[in-house]
Amino acid sequence: EIVLTQSPATLSLSPGEGATLSCRASQVISTYLAWYQHKPGQAPRLLIYDAFKRATGVPARFSGSVSGTDFTLTISSLEPEDFAIYYCQHRSNWPPLTFGGGTKVEIK
Amino acid sequence: QVQLQESGPGLVKPSETLSLSCTVSGDFSYDNGFTWGWIRQPPGKGLEWIASLYSRGTTYYSPSLKSRLTISGDTSKNQFSLKVTSVTAADTAVYYCARHDESGYFLEYWGQGILVTVAS
């Protein structure tokens, strides 16, 4: 089973700053990785799929990249609405579908 | 766009069966050749995938929960459902239903979630 390890657990940043979130896979998973944004009381939102493709309606300040088993979500300049928890997710051959433990981006 | 709405009891007693439904509305009906799934989030923890159902019938279950799960669909009601048997306090969570994207690998649309508490 693929294990996804996200770091850091918490990022404390100010609006306007850039954010770099990491997700490391325990094995090579090609580009089968997504990123979600989750705010309390709301449905999770798909941001990035296939490692670097933005989902419909996602602002250009969100970008994804991959190097081997290391995946990165970059937020170029944090807007107030970007403070949330971010999860990475992978699905290879069923089952299972796995999530990382999450990174909380909080206001400094 | 797809709208998903979970429904079910907010409180279930230990050892009983939890039954949840997800109603699909919007531009897509349930039986559209997509895969539909359930994900949960225990209090203070991260997201956990539980089960998924390809609308043509194939089911996929979390290995750790498989023995207690049944996922099914009802095209006449435009719904799909989840049953979890023999629940314990560890099953207390917000349960989300979702529709996978066309590739089946990712979760494109999500419901708002429903909090289910297991307690006597």
GROMACS .gro file of C-alpha atoms in nm:
model
  228
    1GLU     CA    1   0.000   0.000   0.000
    2ILE     CA    2   0.124   0.345  -0.095
    3VAL     CA    3   0.183   0.578   0.202
    4LEU     CA    4   0.170   0.954   0.150
    5THR     CA    5   0.364   1.168   0.398
    6GLN     CA    6   0.282   1.536   0.406
    7SER     CA    7   0.505   1.805   0.553
    8PRO     CA    8   0.505   2.026   0.737
    9ALA     CA    9   0.206   1.952   0.955
   10THR     CA   10   0.145   2.324   0.997
   11LEU     CA   11   0.256   2.629   0.802
   12SER     CA   12   0.218   2.969   0.970
   13LEU     CA   13   0.223   3.241   0.708
   14SER     CA   14   0.087   3.588   0.638
   15PRO     CA   15  -0.139   3.687   0.350
   16GLY     CA   16   0.070   3.771   0.047
   17GLU     CA   17   0.342   3.522   0.135
   18GLY     CA   18   0.410   3.212  -0.072
   19ALA     CA   19   0.343   2.860   0.057
   20THR     CA   20   0.517   2.535  -0.033
   21LEU     CA   21   0.352   2.211   0.076
   22SER     CA   22   0.514   1.872   0.036
   23CYS     CA   23   0.376   1.524  -0.017
   24ARG     CA   24   0.614   1.229  -0.040
   25ALA     CA   25   0.499   0.892  -0.171
   26SER     CA   26   0.647   0.569  -0.037
   27GLN     CA   27   0.681   0.431  -0.390
   28VAL     CA   28   0.689   0.568  -0.741
   29ILE     CA   29   0.334   0.663  -0.837
   30SER     CA   30   0.393   0.841  -1.166
   31THR     CA   31   0.173   1.153  -1.163
   32TYR     CA   32  -0.134   0.991  -1.004
   33LEU     CA   33  -0.166   1.249  -0.729
   34ALA     CA   34  -0.421   1.512  -0.639
   35TRP     CA   35  -0.436   1.800  -0.394
   36TYR     CA   36  -0.748   1.909  -0.206
   37GLN     CA   37  -0.830   2.215   0.000
   38HIS     CA   38  -1.051   2.160   0.303
   39LYS     CA   39  -1.206   2.429   0.519
   40PRO     CA   40  -1.399   2.354   0.841
   41GLY     CA   41  -1.763   2.278   0.776
   42GLN     CA   42  -1.717   2.267   0.401
   43ALA     CA   43  -1.674   2.002   0.138
   44PRO     CA   44  -1.316   1.933   0.033
   45ARG     CA   45  -1.230   2.095  -0.299
   46LEU     CA   46  -1.020   1.937  -0.572
   47LEU     CA   47  -0.740   2.179  -0.661
   48ILE     CA   48  -0.482   1.983  -0.857
   49TYR     CA   49  -0.500   1.644  -1.029
   50ASP     CA   50  -0.246   1.440  -1.223
   51ALA     CA   51   0.019   1.615  -1.008
   52PHE     CA   52   0.010   1.949  -1.189
   53LYS     CA   53  -0.325   2.002  -1.367
   54ARG     CA   54  -0.550   2.266  -1.212
   55ALA     CA   55  -0.912   2.169  -1.164
   56THR     CA   56  -1.184   2.384  -1.314
   57GLY     CA   57  -1.207   2.727  -1.155
   58VAL     CA   58  -0.891   2.697  -0.947
   59PRO     CA   59  -0.689   3.020  -0.945
   60ALA     CA   60  -0.351   3.027  -1.116
   61ARG     CA   61  -0.174   3.099  -0.785
   62PHE     CA   62  -0.211   2.727  -0.710
   63SER     CA   63   0.037   2.504  -0.888
   64GLY     CA   64   0.158   2.148  -0.853
   65SER     CA   65   0.486   1.983  -0.941
   66VAL     CA   66   0.659   1.649  -0.903
   67SER     CA   67   1.013   1.517  -0.881
   68GLY     CA   68   1.031   1.140  -0.846
   69THR     CA   69   0.821   1.057  -0.542
   70ASP     CA   70   0.817   1.413  -0.408
   71PHE     CA   71   0.512   1.620  -0.491
   72THR     CA   72   0.474   1.990  -0.419
   73LEU     CA   73   0.176   2.222  -0.398
   74THR     CA   74   0.276   2.585  -0.430
   75ILE     CA   75   0.055   2.881  -0.352
   76SER     CA   76   0.232   3.179  -0.500
   77SER     CA   77   0.074   3.450  -0.285
   78LEU     CA   78  -0.167   3.359  -0.008
   79GLU     CA   79  -0.512   3.513  -0.016
   80PRO     CA   80  -0.722   3.523   0.303
   81GLU     CA   81  -0.943   3.245   0.166
   82ASP     CA   82  -0.646   3.011   0.118
   83PHE     CA   83  -0.599   2.941   0.489
   84ALA     CA   84  -0.720   2.584   0.520
   85ILE     CA   85  -0.600   2.225   0.543
   86TYR     CA   86  -0.452   2.071   0.232
   87TYR     CA   87  -0.446   1.699   0.158
   88CYS     CA   88  -0.270   1.501  -0.110
   89GLN     CA   89  -0.432   1.184  -0.246
   90HIS     CA   90  -0.337   0.890  -0.462
   91ARG     CA   91  -0.517   0.597  -0.617
   92SER     CA   92  -0.338   0.322  -0.795
   93ASN     CA   93  -0.484  -0.023  -0.847
   94TRP     CA   94  -0.789  -0.067  -0.629
   95PRO     CA   95  -0.790  -0.069  -0.332
   96PRO     CA   96  -0.719   0.155  -0.162
   97LEU     CA   97  -0.745   0.523  -0.231
   98THR     CA   98  -0.507   0.695   0.012
   99PHE     CA   99  -0.477   1.042   0.159
  100GLY     CA  100  -0.183   1.212   0.320
  101GLY     CA  101  -0.214   1.334   0.676
  102GLY     CA  102  -0.270   1.696   0.573
  103THR     CA  103  -0.093   2.029   0.608
  104LYS     CA  104  -0.268   2.312   0.788
  105VAL     CA  105  -0.193   2.656   0.646
  106GLU     CA  106  -0.271   2.903   0.922
  107ILE     CA  107  -0.250   3.279   0.956
  108LYS     CA  108   0.065   3.392   1.129
  109GLN     CA  109  -2.201   2.070  -1.214
  110VAL     CA  110  -2.295   1.791  -0.979
  111GLN     CA  111  -2.459   1.837  -0.641
  112LEU     CA  112  -2.432   1.569  -0.378
  113GLN     CA  113  -2.628   1.557  -0.054
  114GLU     CA  114  -2.572   1.309   0.226
  115SER     CA  115  -2.856   1.195   0.446
  116GLY     CA  116  -2.889   0.961   0.739
  117PRO     CA  117  -2.907   0.946   1.118
  118GLY     CA  118  -2.688   1.176   1.322
  119LEU     CA  119  -2.670   0.927   1.609
  120VAL     CA  120  -2.624   0.552   1.599
  121LYS     CA  121  -2.590   0.312   1.891
  122PRO     CA  122  -2.284   0.091   1.926
  123SER     CA  123  -2.314  -0.248   1.754
  124GLU     CA  124  -2.592  -0.123   1.526
  125THR     CA  125  -2.580  -0.061   1.151
  126LEU     CA  126  -2.517   0.284   1.009
  127SER     CA  127  -2.701   0.358   0.685
  128LEU     CA  128  -2.622   0.664   0.476
  129SER     CA  129  -2.751   0.781   0.139
  130CYS     CA  130  -2.616   1.030  -0.111
  131THR     CA  131  -2.858   1.198  -0.351
  132VAL     CA  132  -2.717   1.311  -0.684
  133SER     CA  133  -2.854   1.616  -0.866
  134GLY     CA  134  -2.745   1.867  -1.124
  135ASP     CA  135  -2.606   1.799  -1.468
  136PHE     CA  136  -2.534   1.431  -1.403
  137SER     CA  137  -2.746   1.145  -1.288
  138TYR     CA  138  -2.616   0.861  -1.077
  139ASP     CA  139  -2.590   0.612  -1.360
  140ASN     CA  140  -2.357   0.800  -1.594
  141GLY     CA  141  -2.064   0.565  -1.606
  142PHE     CA  142  -1.882   0.740  -1.321
  143THR     CA  143  -1.745   0.608  -0.994
  144TRP     CA  144  -1.902   0.726  -0.670
  145GLY     CA  145  -1.750   0.705  -0.324
  146TRP     CA  146  -1.762   0.760   0.049
  147ILE     CA  147  -1.492   0.925   0.258
  148ARG     CA  148  -1.496   1.001   0.628
  149GLN     CA  149  -1.314   1.228   0.870
  150PRO     CA  150  -1.307   1.135   1.239
  151PRO     CA  151  -1.297   1.431   1.478
  152GLY     CA  152  -0.954   1.595   1.477
  153LYS     CA  153  -0.819   1.355   1.215
  154GLY     CA  154  -0.762   1.348   0.842
  155LEU     CA  155  -0.960   1.212   0.551
  156GLU     CA  156  -1.012   0.837   0.515
  157TRP     CA  157  -1.147   0.671   0.202
  158ILE     CA  158  -1.407   0.404   0.281
  159ALA     CA  159  -1.560   0.267  -0.037
  160SER     CA  160  -1.639   0.340  -0.399
  161LEU     CA  161  -1.885   0.208  -0.653
  162TYR     CA  162  -1.861   0.217  -1.029
  163SER     CA  163  -2.213   0.291  -1.143
  164ARG     CA  164  -2.215  -0.019  -1.361
  165GLY     CA  165  -2.171  -0.233  -1.047
  166THR     CA  166  -1.808  -0.288  -0.945
  167THR     CA  167  -1.739  -0.215  -0.579
  168TYR     CA  168  -1.416  -0.121  -0.401
  169TYR     CA  169  -1.368  -0.126  -0.025
  170SER     CA  170  -1.109  -0.012   0.224
  171PRO     CA  171  -0.927  -0.331   0.327
  172SER     CA  172  -0.942  -0.238   0.695
  173LEU     CA  173  -1.321  -0.192   0.688
  174LYS     CA  174  -1.427  -0.428   0.413
  175SER     CA  175  -1.593  -0.688   0.632
  176ARG     CA  176  -1.838  -0.428   0.768
  177LEU     CA  177  -1.918  -0.232   0.452
  178THR     CA  178  -2.173  -0.245   0.175
  179ILE     CA  179  -2.196   0.022  -0.094
  180SER     CA  180  -2.482   0.015  -0.343
  181GLY     CA  181  -2.663   0.233  -0.594
  182ASP     CA  182  -3.025   0.300  -0.688
  183THR     CA  183  -3.070   0.455  -1.030
  184SER     CA  184  -3.444   0.503  -0.979
  185LYS     CA  185  -3.377   0.732  -0.684
  186ASN     CA  186  -3.056   0.881  -0.826
  187GLN     CA  187  -2.881   0.777  -0.507
  188PHE     CA  188  -2.605   0.561  -0.377
  189SER     CA  189  -2.575   0.433  -0.024
  190LEU     CA  190  -2.336   0.302   0.239
  191LYS     CA  191  -2.399   0.058   0.520
  192VAL     CA  192  -2.154   0.007   0.804
  193THR     CA  193  -2.234  -0.280   1.039
  194SER     CA  194  -2.133  -0.329   1.401
  195VAL     CA  195  -2.037   0.033   1.456
  196THR     CA  196  -1.823   0.149   1.745
  197ALA     CA  197  -1.714   0.490   1.873
  198ALA     CA  198  -1.427   0.471   1.623
  199ASP     CA  199  -1.683   0.510   1.343
  200THR     CA  200  -1.782   0.854   1.470
  201ALA     CA  201  -1.695   1.090   1.187
  202VAL     CA  202  -1.815   1.333   0.925
  203TYR     CA  203  -1.908   1.118   0.627
  204TYR     CA  204  -1.873   1.265   0.278
  205CYS     CA  205  -2.004   1.128  -0.048
  206ALA     CA  206  -1.820   1.216  -0.366
  207ARG     CA  207  -1.804   1.155  -0.738
  208HIS     CA  208  -1.477   1.050  -0.891
  209ASP     CA  209  -1.351   1.228  -1.201
  210GLU     CA  210  -1.357   1.066  -1.546
  211SER     CA  211  -1.025   0.891  -1.486
  212GLY     CA  212  -1.160   0.740  -1.164
  213TYR     CA  213  -0.844   0.832  -0.980
  214PHE     CA  214  -0.957   1.150  -0.807
  215LEU     CA  215  -1.260   1.297  -0.630
  216GLU     CA  216  -1.404   1.579  -0.833
  217TYR     CA  217  -1.730   1.661  -0.656
  218TRP     CA  218  -1.807   1.629  -0.287
  219GLY     CA  219  -2.110   1.659  -0.064
  220GLN     CA  220  -2.110   1.887   0.239
  221GLY     CA  221  -2.078   1.595   0.476
  222ILE     CA  222  -2.290   1.457   0.756
  223LEU     CA  223  -2.176   1.410   1.115
  224VAL     CA  224  -2.250   1.068   1.253
  225THR     CA  225  -2.193   1.002   1.620
  226VAL     CA  226  -2.183   0.652   1.762
  227ALA     CA  227  -2.296   0.659   2.124
  228SER     CA  228  -2.544   0.491   2.352
   0.00000   0.00000   0.00000
